[in-house]
């Protein structure tokens, strides 16, 4: 027993020593874990704070513009001295000028429909003569056709018979009046003869009006009365001065009243029918002036004025016809000829830039502006343009007065800009 009791004191201190080492190791591990967690969390929170604060901020203007426009605010094109010399750059100082709106549309020449006459006979018959051909210029009253008409012959016979009866009644009236003066005839007899004479006068007037309704003129009726011989040939006169456009009449043709024989048109004034697109209706109104040009006459132009605009729009082409009355001396404008119609209206005063300064890149329009104090450098600037007039565009956005833009050589700069900045395409 003694020996066992003596061993226990020597074993307890060793066990305590190992237990102390274990506790120290555990504490060291826990301390390392705590330090690592604290250090990592601090860095994470520090890195997250700027992101959270930037989330509510507006991106810089350059970023917005580049995202919205697909390119940076200012694209530069740099030319080497030799290339700059070859480009022969010329510039223009942007200024204020009066602008005007110009609209160019296609048109077709048509005759003045109010001066187109269809020549028709008033009697039935057979055509004996047609002294005119297509394209002839005729004068009002000139014979266009001669028709043999039995109906006319019958009317003339009736007229001559009425004239004979009237002449007999007139002589009878004169005798009766003389007898009344001598007391050999009564007043009643004179009244009866006078009434009969008046009735025959009415019959003659009716027969004369019938001849006029059949197409006979006063000269023909007077000649018939003088010769006392019927003339069954009716002359069909030209109703107006003009050109024979259509001829349906030939010798031997049997015609009926109202049948179309010829068409005569006065071409001293014509209509130009211009096709105006639906989106351009505001630029054209009744009374607007128009300039007409034709490919057949490059050096000539005609002036006209809009007299009518079609109230309905063509469902297929979405256009309406504007009618322009144009004087046509020499009849140079021919029917169905294609022409160009230009409408012009005075605009307001604004910035203008030469057409040669504007280049199209992609879907936009741009000008090149020389960079100050940097020879051979040019900035590509987008612009918004209005209508073009006399070689100049109206500028609505992108430039200000006294800005300098490149005119001659702008196309070379465009090619160089696309080469240096392929993303512009």
PDB file of C-alpha atoms in Angstrom, residues 41-300:
ATOM      1  CA  UNK A  41     -16.515  40.930 -42.376  1.00  0.00           C
ATOM      2  CA  UNK A  42     -14.993  44.399 -42.131  1.00  0.00           C
ATOM      3  CA  UNK A  43     -13.552  44.219 -45.609  1.00  0.00           C
ATOM      4  CA  UNK A  44     -16.821  42.892 -46.984  1.00  0.00           C
ATOM      5  CA  UNK A  45     -18.890  45.628 -45.385  1.00  0.00           C
ATOM      6  CA  UNK A  46     -16.372  48.216 -46.483  1.00  0.00           C
ATOM      7  CA  UNK A  47     -16.520  47.009 -50.077  1.00  0.00           C
ATOM      8  CA  UNK A  48     -20.305  46.806 -50.076  1.00  0.00           C
ATOM      9  CA  UNK A  49     -20.913  50.313 -48.716  1.00  0.00           C
ATOM     10  CA  UNK A  50     -19.720  52.172 -51.861  1.00  0.00           C
ATOM     11  CA  UNK A  51     -21.791  49.886 -54.082  1.00  0.00           C
ATOM     12  CA  UNK A  52     -24.894  50.482 -52.031  1.00  0.00           C
ATOM     13  CA  UNK A  53     -24.290  54.248 -52.039  1.00  0.00           C
ATOM     14  CA  UNK A  54     -23.642  54.316 -55.808  1.00  0.00           C
ATOM     15  CA  UNK A  55     -26.795  52.381 -56.530  1.00  0.00           C
ATOM     16  CA  UNK A  56     -28.919  55.500 -56.069  1.00  0.00           C
ATOM     17  CA  UNK A  57     -26.555  57.827 -57.969  1.00  0.00           C
ATOM     18  CA  UNK A  58     -27.075  58.991 -61.593  1.00  0.00           C
ATOM     19  CA  UNK A  59     -24.346  57.721 -63.941  1.00  0.00           C
ATOM     20  CA  UNK A  60     -22.074  60.348 -65.441  1.00  0.00           C
ATOM     21  CA  UNK A  61     -23.438  62.244 -68.441  1.00  0.00           C
ATOM     22  CA  UNK A  62     -20.839  60.746 -70.758  1.00  0.00           C
ATOM     23  CA  UNK A  63     -21.993  57.242 -69.852  1.00  0.00           C
ATOM     24  CA  UNK A  64     -25.636  58.102 -70.490  1.00  0.00           C
ATOM     25  CA  UNK A  65     -24.924  59.740 -73.793  1.00  0.00           C
ATOM     26  CA  UNK A  66     -22.762  56.889 -75.002  1.00  0.00           C
ATOM     27  CA  UNK A  67     -25.384  54.309 -74.066  1.00  0.00           C
ATOM     28  CA  UNK A  68     -28.250  56.271 -75.621  1.00  0.00           C
ATOM     29  CA  UNK A  69     -26.493  57.311 -78.812  1.00  0.00           C
ATOM     30  CA  UNK A  70     -24.387  54.253 -79.369  1.00  0.00           C
ATOM     31  CA  UNK A  71     -21.231  56.428 -79.492  1.00  0.00           C
ATOM     32  CA  UNK A  72     -19.375  58.871 -77.287  1.00  0.00           C
ATOM     33  CA  UNK A  73     -20.335  62.524 -77.263  1.00  0.00           C
ATOM     34  CA  UNK A  74     -17.436  63.525 -79.484  1.00  0.00           C
ATOM     35  CA  UNK A  75     -15.764  61.280 -82.014  1.00  0.00           C
ATOM     36  CA  UNK A  76     -12.571  62.728 -83.440  1.00  0.00           C
ATOM     37  CA  UNK A  77     -11.010  62.102 -86.812  1.00  0.00           C
ATOM     38  CA  UNK A  78      -7.312  62.796 -87.133  1.00  0.00           C
ATOM     39  CA  UNK A  79      -5.588  63.338 -90.458  1.00  0.00           C
ATOM     40  CA  UNK A  80      -1.866  63.250 -91.002  1.00  0.00           C
ATOM     41  CA  UNK A  81      -0.386  66.382 -92.575  1.00  0.00           C
ATOM     42  CA  UNK A  82      -0.082  64.684 -95.981  1.00  0.00           C
ATOM     43  CA  UNK A  83      -3.675  63.399 -95.845  1.00  0.00           C
ATOM     44  CA  UNK A  84      -4.913  66.811 -94.730  1.00  0.00           C
ATOM     45  CA  UNK A  85      -3.273  68.393 -97.745  1.00  0.00           C
ATOM     46  CA  UNK A  86      -4.822  65.853-100.114  1.00  0.00           C
ATOM     47  CA  UNK A  87      -8.295  66.326 -98.610  1.00  0.00           C
ATOM     48  CA  UNK A  88      -8.331  70.042 -99.575  1.00  0.00           C
ATOM     49  CA  UNK A  89     -10.571  70.901 -96.656  1.00  0.00           C
ATOM     50  CA  UNK A  90     -12.867  73.907 -96.997  1.00  0.00           C
ATOM     51  CA  UNK A  91     -15.112  75.250 -94.253  1.00  0.00           C
ATOM     52  CA  UNK A  92     -18.299  77.271 -93.842  1.00  0.00           C
ATOM     53  CA  UNK A  93     -19.338  79.510 -90.964  1.00  0.00           C
ATOM     54  CA  UNK A  94     -22.890  78.691 -89.896  1.00  0.00           C
ATOM     55  CA  UNK A  95     -25.236  81.696 -89.996  1.00  0.00           C
ATOM     56  CA  UNK A  96     -28.875  82.755 -89.962  1.00  0.00           C
ATOM     57  CA  UNK A  97     -30.890  82.861 -93.156  1.00  0.00           C
ATOM     58  CA  UNK A  98     -34.500  82.784 -94.335  1.00  0.00           C
ATOM     59  CA  UNK A  99     -35.593  79.229 -95.048  1.00  0.00           C
ATOM     60  CA  UNK A 100     -38.399  78.003 -97.259  1.00  0.00           C
ATOM     61  CA  UNK A 101     -40.237  74.715 -97.465  1.00  0.00           C
ATOM     62  CA  UNK A 102     -40.116  72.931-100.826  1.00  0.00           C
ATOM     63  CA  UNK A 103     -42.197  69.933-101.831  1.00  0.00           C
ATOM     64  CA  UNK A 104     -41.601  68.067-105.095  1.00  0.00           C
ATOM     65  CA  UNK A 105     -44.216  65.596-106.361  1.00  0.00           C
ATOM     66  CA  UNK A 106     -44.973  63.861-109.688  1.00  0.00           C
ATOM     67  CA  UNK A 107     -47.742  65.097-111.968  1.00  0.00           C
ATOM     68  CA  UNK A 108     -49.543  64.273-115.227  1.00  0.00           C
ATOM     69  CA  UNK A 109     -50.795  66.738-117.836  1.00  0.00           C
ATOM     70  CA  UNK A 110     -54.542  66.565-118.540  1.00  0.00           C
ATOM     71  CA  UNK A 111     -56.786  68.722-120.742  1.00  0.00           C
ATOM     72  CA  UNK A 112     -58.956  71.343-119.126  1.00  0.00           C
ATOM     73  CA  UNK A 113     -62.123  69.291-118.846  1.00  0.00           C
ATOM     74  CA  UNK A 114     -64.223  72.448-118.923  1.00  0.00           C
ATOM     75  CA  UNK A 115     -62.815  73.123-122.399  1.00  0.00           C
ATOM     76  CA  UNK A 116     -63.294  69.657-123.877  1.00  0.00           C
ATOM     77  CA  UNK A 117     -66.373  69.371-126.130  1.00  0.00           C
ATOM     78  CA  UNK A 118     -67.861  66.212-127.604  1.00  0.00           C
ATOM     79  CA  UNK A 119     -69.384  67.065-130.987  1.00  0.00           C
ATOM     80  CA  UNK A 120     -72.720  65.300-131.534  1.00  0.00           C
ATOM     81  CA  UNK A 121     -75.409  65.709-134.206  1.00  0.00           C
ATOM     82  CA  UNK A 122     -78.983  66.708-133.395  1.00  0.00           C
ATOM     83  CA  UNK A 123     -80.449  64.738-136.288  1.00  0.00           C
ATOM     84  CA  UNK A 124     -80.168  61.212-137.604  1.00  0.00           C
ATOM     85  CA  UNK A 125     -78.607  60.691-140.998  1.00  0.00           C
ATOM     86  CA  UNK A 126     -75.670  59.566-143.093  1.00  0.00           C
ATOM     87  CA  UNK A 127     -72.280  61.281-143.007  1.00  0.00           C
ATOM     88  CA  UNK A 128     -71.396  62.764-146.371  1.00  0.00           C
ATOM     89  CA  UNK A 129     -68.179  64.639-145.533  1.00  0.00           C
ATOM     90  CA  UNK A 130     -65.584  64.845-142.717  1.00  0.00           C
ATOM     91  CA  UNK A 131     -63.189  67.658-143.675  1.00  0.00           C
ATOM     92  CA  UNK A 132     -60.932  67.381-140.558  1.00  0.00           C
ATOM     93  CA  UNK A 133     -58.485  64.794-139.231  1.00  0.00           C
ATOM     94  CA  UNK A 134     -56.941  64.048-135.842  1.00  0.00           C
ATOM     95  CA  UNK A 135     -54.726  66.833-134.548  1.00  0.00           C
ATOM     96  CA  UNK A 136     -56.230  69.549-136.737  1.00  0.00           C
ATOM     97  CA  UNK A 137     -56.616  72.971-135.177  1.00  0.00           C
ATOM     98  CA  UNK A 138     -60.138  74.232-135.813  1.00  0.00           C
ATOM     99  CA  UNK A 139     -61.920  77.529-135.294  1.00  0.00           C
ATOM    100  CA  UNK A 140     -65.332  77.985-133.740  1.00  0.00           C
ATOM    101  CA  UNK A 141     -68.034  77.566-136.420  1.00  0.00           C
ATOM    102  CA  UNK A 142     -65.782  75.670-138.831  1.00  0.00           C
ATOM    103  CA  UNK A 143     -67.586  72.660-140.437  1.00  0.00           C
ATOM    104  CA  UNK A 144     -66.437  69.373-138.922  1.00  0.00           C
ATOM    105  CA  UNK A 145     -68.868  67.044-140.675  1.00  0.00           C
ATOM    106  CA  UNK A 146     -71.750  67.139-143.177  1.00  0.00           C
ATOM    107  CA  UNK A 147     -74.759  64.865-142.584  1.00  0.00           C
ATOM    108  CA  UNK A 148     -77.493  63.982-145.068  1.00  0.00           C
ATOM    109  CA  UNK A 149     -80.716  63.916-143.023  1.00  0.00           C
ATOM    110  CA  UNK A 150     -84.219  63.062-144.190  1.00  0.00           C
ATOM    111  CA  UNK A 151     -85.542  64.468-140.927  1.00  0.00           C
ATOM    112  CA  UNK A 152     -83.984  67.810-141.769  1.00  0.00           C
ATOM    113  CA  UNK A 153     -85.426  67.660-145.252  1.00  0.00           C
ATOM    114  CA  UNK A 154     -88.913  67.054-143.850  1.00  0.00           C
ATOM    115  CA  UNK A 155     -88.565  69.982-141.423  1.00  0.00           C
ATOM    116  CA  UNK A 156     -87.397  72.252-144.210  1.00  0.00           C
ATOM    117  CA  UNK A 157     -90.346  71.222-146.386  1.00  0.00           C
ATOM    118  CA  UNK A 158     -92.759  71.988-143.576  1.00  0.00           C
ATOM    119  CA  UNK A 159     -91.119  75.358-143.032  1.00  0.00           C
ATOM    120  CA  UNK A 160     -91.376  76.325-146.710  1.00  0.00           C
ATOM    121  CA  UNK A 161     -95.039  75.246-146.753  1.00  0.00           C
ATOM    122  CA  UNK A 162     -95.781  77.383-143.722  1.00  0.00           C
ATOM    123  CA  UNK A 163     -94.054  80.308-145.382  1.00  0.00           C
ATOM    124  CA  UNK A 164     -96.220  79.902-148.476  1.00  0.00           C
ATOM    125  CA  UNK A 165     -99.426  79.770-146.432  1.00  0.00           C
ATOM    126  CA  UNK A 166     -98.343  82.816-144.458  1.00  0.00           C
ATOM    127  CA  UNK A 167     -97.647  84.713-147.669  1.00  0.00           C
ATOM    128  CA  UNK A 168    -101.108  83.841-149.001  1.00  0.00           C
ATOM    129  CA  UNK A 169    -102.771  84.888-145.743  1.00  0.00           C
ATOM    130  CA  UNK A 170    -100.838  88.143-145.792  1.00  0.00           C
ATOM    131  CA  UNK A 171    -102.132  88.994-149.254  1.00  0.00           C
ATOM    132  CA  UNK A 172    -105.667  88.034-148.234  1.00  0.00           C
ATOM    133  CA  UNK A 173    -105.430  90.285-145.198  1.00  0.00           C
ATOM    134  CA  UNK A 174    -104.340  93.221-147.330  1.00  0.00           C
ATOM    135  CA  UNK A 175    -107.297  92.754-149.737  1.00  0.00           C
ATOM    136  CA  UNK A 176    -109.783  92.471-146.888  1.00  0.00           C
ATOM    137  CA  UNK A 177    -108.465  95.626-145.276  1.00  0.00           C
ATOM    138  CA  UNK A 178    -108.867  97.502-148.595  1.00  0.00           C
ATOM    139  CA  UNK A 179    -112.437  96.203-148.979  1.00  0.00           C
ATOM    140  CA  UNK A 180    -113.301  97.310-145.456  1.00  0.00           C
ATOM    141  CA  UNK A 181    -112.121 100.814-146.323  1.00  0.00           C
ATOM    142  CA  UNK A 182    -114.378 100.775-149.416  1.00  0.00           C
ATOM    143  CA  UNK A 183    -117.295  99.391-147.392  1.00  0.00           C
ATOM    144  CA  UNK A 184    -117.394  96.140-149.395  1.00  0.00           C
ATOM    145  CA  UNK A 185    -116.371  93.941-146.459  1.00  0.00           C
ATOM    146  CA  UNK A 186    -117.483  93.831-142.871  1.00  0.00           C
ATOM    147  CA  UNK A 187    -115.410  94.325-139.779  1.00  0.00           C
ATOM    148  CA  UNK A 188    -116.069  90.711-138.799  1.00  0.00           C
ATOM    149  CA  UNK A 189    -114.515  89.428-142.026  1.00  0.00           C
ATOM    150  CA  UNK A 190    -111.413  91.523-141.392  1.00  0.00           C
ATOM    151  CA  UNK A 191    -111.077  90.135-137.859  1.00  0.00           C
ATOM    152  CA  UNK A 192    -111.383  86.544-139.114  1.00  0.00           C
ATOM    153  CA  UNK A 193    -108.682  87.087-141.749  1.00  0.00           C
ATOM    154  CA  UNK A 194    -106.436  88.813-139.195  1.00  0.00           C
ATOM    155  CA  UNK A 195    -106.775  85.866-136.790  1.00  0.00           C
ATOM    156  CA  UNK A 196    -105.932  83.375-139.527  1.00  0.00           C
ATOM    157  CA  UNK A 197    -102.870  85.429-140.483  1.00  0.00           C
ATOM    158  CA  UNK A 198    -101.629  85.468-136.867  1.00  0.00           C
ATOM    159  CA  UNK A 199    -102.040  81.698-136.621  1.00  0.00           C
ATOM    160  CA  UNK A 200     -99.968  81.151-139.748  1.00  0.00           C
ATOM    161  CA  UNK A 201     -97.257  83.463-138.383  1.00  0.00           C
ATOM    162  CA  UNK A 202     -97.129  81.286-135.260  1.00  0.00           C
ATOM    163  CA  UNK A 203     -96.824  78.147-137.410  1.00  0.00           C
ATOM    164  CA  UNK A 204     -93.894  79.666-139.333  1.00  0.00           C
ATOM    165  CA  UNK A 205     -92.101  80.582-136.120  1.00  0.00           C
ATOM    166  CA  UNK A 206     -92.612  77.039-134.799  1.00  0.00           C
ATOM    167  CA  UNK A 207     -91.243  75.521-138.009  1.00  0.00           C
ATOM    168  CA  UNK A 208     -88.249  77.868-137.836  1.00  0.00           C
ATOM    169  CA  UNK A 209     -87.518  76.897-134.215  1.00  0.00           C
ATOM    170  CA  UNK A 210     -87.690  73.233-135.180  1.00  0.00           C
ATOM    171  CA  UNK A 211     -85.016  73.829-137.808  1.00  0.00           C
ATOM    172  CA  UNK A 212     -82.838  75.476-135.168  1.00  0.00           C
ATOM    173  CA  UNK A 213     -83.358  72.551-132.811  1.00  0.00           C
ATOM    174  CA  UNK A 214     -82.150  70.244-135.573  1.00  0.00           C
ATOM    175  CA  UNK A 215     -78.941  72.257-135.876  1.00  0.00           C
ATOM    176  CA  UNK A 216     -79.676  74.762-138.647  1.00  0.00           C
ATOM    177  CA  UNK A 217     -78.348  78.241-137.983  1.00  0.00           C
ATOM    178  CA  UNK A 218     -79.854  81.577-138.969  1.00  0.00           C
ATOM    179  CA  UNK A 219     -77.687  81.798-142.085  1.00  0.00           C
ATOM    180  CA  UNK A 220     -78.849  78.386-143.314  1.00  0.00           C
ATOM    181  CA  UNK A 221     -82.498  79.271-142.625  1.00  0.00           C
ATOM    182  CA  UNK A 222     -82.179  82.571-144.463  1.00  0.00           C
ATOM    183  CA  UNK A 223     -80.608  80.815-147.450  1.00  0.00           C
ATOM    184  CA  UNK A 224     -83.416  78.256-147.437  1.00  0.00           C
ATOM    185  CA  UNK A 225     -86.037  80.985-147.402  1.00  0.00           C
ATOM    186  CA  UNK A 226     -84.381  82.837-150.254  1.00  0.00           C
ATOM    187  CA  UNK A 227     -83.837  79.810-152.494  1.00  0.00           C
ATOM    188  CA  UNK A 228     -87.149  78.181-151.587  1.00  0.00           C
ATOM    189  CA  UNK A 229     -85.459  74.828-152.107  1.00  0.00           C
ATOM    190  CA  UNK A 230     -84.725  72.261-149.416  1.00  0.00           C
ATOM    191  CA  UNK A 231     -81.145  71.311-148.540  1.00  0.00           C
ATOM    192  CA  UNK A 232     -81.006  67.979-146.662  1.00  0.00           C
ATOM    193  CA  UNK A 233     -77.292  68.320-145.870  1.00  0.00           C
ATOM    194  CA  UNK A 234     -76.629  69.556-142.333  1.00  0.00           C
ATOM    195  CA  UNK A 235     -73.233  71.045-141.463  1.00  0.00           C
ATOM    196  CA  UNK A 236     -71.955  70.223-137.953  1.00  0.00           C
ATOM    197  CA  UNK A 237     -69.807  73.183-136.789  1.00  0.00           C
ATOM    198  CA  UNK A 238     -66.896  73.299-134.325  1.00  0.00           C
ATOM    199  CA  UNK A 239     -68.254  74.514-130.964  1.00  0.00           C
ATOM    200  CA  UNK A 240     -64.946  76.095-129.803  1.00  0.00           C
ATOM    201  CA  UNK A 241     -61.435  76.872-130.971  1.00  0.00           C
ATOM    202  CA  UNK A 242     -59.258  73.870-130.298  1.00  0.00           C
ATOM    203  CA  UNK A 243     -57.623  70.659-131.440  1.00  0.00           C
ATOM    204  CA  UNK A 244     -59.380  67.539-132.738  1.00  0.00           C
ATOM    205  CA  UNK A 245     -58.488  64.880-130.159  1.00  0.00           C
ATOM    206  CA  UNK A 246     -60.930  62.131-131.192  1.00  0.00           C
ATOM    207  CA  UNK A 247     -62.557  61.401-134.558  1.00  0.00           C
ATOM    208  CA  UNK A 248     -65.232  58.707-134.713  1.00  0.00           C
ATOM    209  CA  UNK A 249     -66.880  60.060-137.865  1.00  0.00           C
ATOM    210  CA  UNK A 250     -66.242  58.572-141.294  1.00  0.00           C
ATOM    211  CA  UNK A 251     -67.989  59.022-144.634  1.00  0.00           C
ATOM    212  CA  UNK A 252     -70.994  56.708-144.978  1.00  0.00           C
ATOM    213  CA  UNK A 253     -71.490  56.192-141.264  1.00  0.00           C
ATOM    214  CA  UNK A 254     -75.122  56.167-140.189  1.00  0.00           C
ATOM    215  CA  UNK A 255     -75.469  58.284-137.087  1.00  0.00           C
ATOM    216  CA  UNK A 256     -78.173  58.887-134.519  1.00  0.00           C
ATOM    217  CA  UNK A 257     -78.921  62.055-132.539  1.00  0.00           C
ATOM    218  CA  UNK A 258     -76.430  62.513-129.693  1.00  0.00           C
ATOM    219  CA  UNK A 259     -73.836  60.119-131.127  1.00  0.00           C
ATOM    220  CA  UNK A 260     -70.194  61.107-130.519  1.00  0.00           C
ATOM    221  CA  UNK A 261     -68.602  62.159-133.799  1.00  0.00           C
ATOM    222  CA  UNK A 262     -65.531  64.139-132.718  1.00  0.00           C
ATOM    223  CA  UNK A 263     -63.894  65.585-129.606  1.00  0.00           C
ATOM    224  CA  UNK A 264     -62.405  69.066-129.663  1.00  0.00           C
ATOM    225  CA  UNK A 265     -60.262  70.417-126.787  1.00  0.00           C
ATOM    226  CA  UNK A 266     -58.846  73.847-126.113  1.00  0.00           C
ATOM    227  CA  UNK A 267     -55.233  73.189-125.058  1.00  0.00           C
ATOM    228  CA  UNK A 268     -54.188  76.804-124.571  1.00  0.00           C
ATOM    229  CA  UNK A 269     -54.630  76.072-120.865  1.00  0.00           C
ATOM    230  CA  UNK A 270     -54.186  72.631-119.344  1.00  0.00           C
ATOM    231  CA  UNK A 271     -54.481  70.959-115.977  1.00  0.00           C
ATOM    232  CA  UNK A 272     -51.560  69.331-114.192  1.00  0.00           C
ATOM    233  CA  UNK A 273     -52.775  66.684-111.754  1.00  0.00           C
ATOM    234  CA  UNK A 274     -50.179  66.403-108.968  1.00  0.00           C
ATOM    235  CA  UNK A 275     -50.155  63.417-106.587  1.00  0.00           C
ATOM    236  CA  UNK A 276     -49.716  64.799-103.053  1.00  0.00           C
ATOM    237  CA  UNK A 277     -48.818  62.323-100.322  1.00  0.00           C
ATOM    238  CA  UNK A 278     -50.997  62.201 -97.227  1.00  0.00           C
ATOM    239  CA  UNK A 279     -48.191  63.428 -94.959  1.00  0.00           C
ATOM    240  CA  UNK A 280     -47.669  66.536 -97.137  1.00  0.00           C
ATOM    241  CA  UNK A 281     -51.262  67.820 -97.186  1.00  0.00           C
ATOM    242  CA  UNK A 282     -50.379  70.736 -94.892  1.00  0.00           C
ATOM    243  CA  UNK A 283     -47.887  72.084 -97.459  1.00  0.00           C
ATOM    244  CA  UNK A 284     -50.424  72.430-100.303  1.00  0.00           C
ATOM    245  CA  UNK A 285     -53.658  74.384-100.372  1.00  0.00           C
ATOM    246  CA  UNK A 286     -55.969  75.985-102.912  1.00  0.00           C
ATOM    247  CA  UNK A 287     -54.180  79.067-104.230  1.00  0.00           C
ATOM    248  CA  UNK A 288     -50.650  77.693-103.720  1.00  0.00           C
ATOM    249  CA  UNK A 289     -48.257  78.469-106.539  1.00  0.00           C
ATOM    250  CA  UNK A 290     -46.428  75.657-108.293  1.00  0.00           C
ATOM    251  CA  UNK A 291     -43.520  75.348-110.708  1.00  0.00           C
ATOM    252  CA  UNK A 292     -43.793  72.648-113.365  1.00  0.00           C
ATOM    253  CA  UNK A 293     -40.823  71.135-115.159  1.00  0.00           C
ATOM    254  CA  UNK A 294     -40.698  68.338-117.716  1.00  0.00           C
ATOM    255  CA  UNK A 295     -37.860  65.963-118.662  1.00  0.00           C
ATOM    256  CA  UNK A 296     -38.618  66.731-122.309  1.00  0.00           C
ATOM    257  CA  UNK A 297     -37.768  70.419-121.827  1.00  0.00           C
ATOM    258  CA  UNK A 298     -34.868  70.683-119.330  1.00  0.00           C
ATOM    259  CA  UNK A 299     -34.454  74.442-119.764  1.00  0.00           C
ATOM    260  CA  UNK A 300     -38.143  75.369-119.448  1.00  0.00           C
TER     261      UNK A 300
END
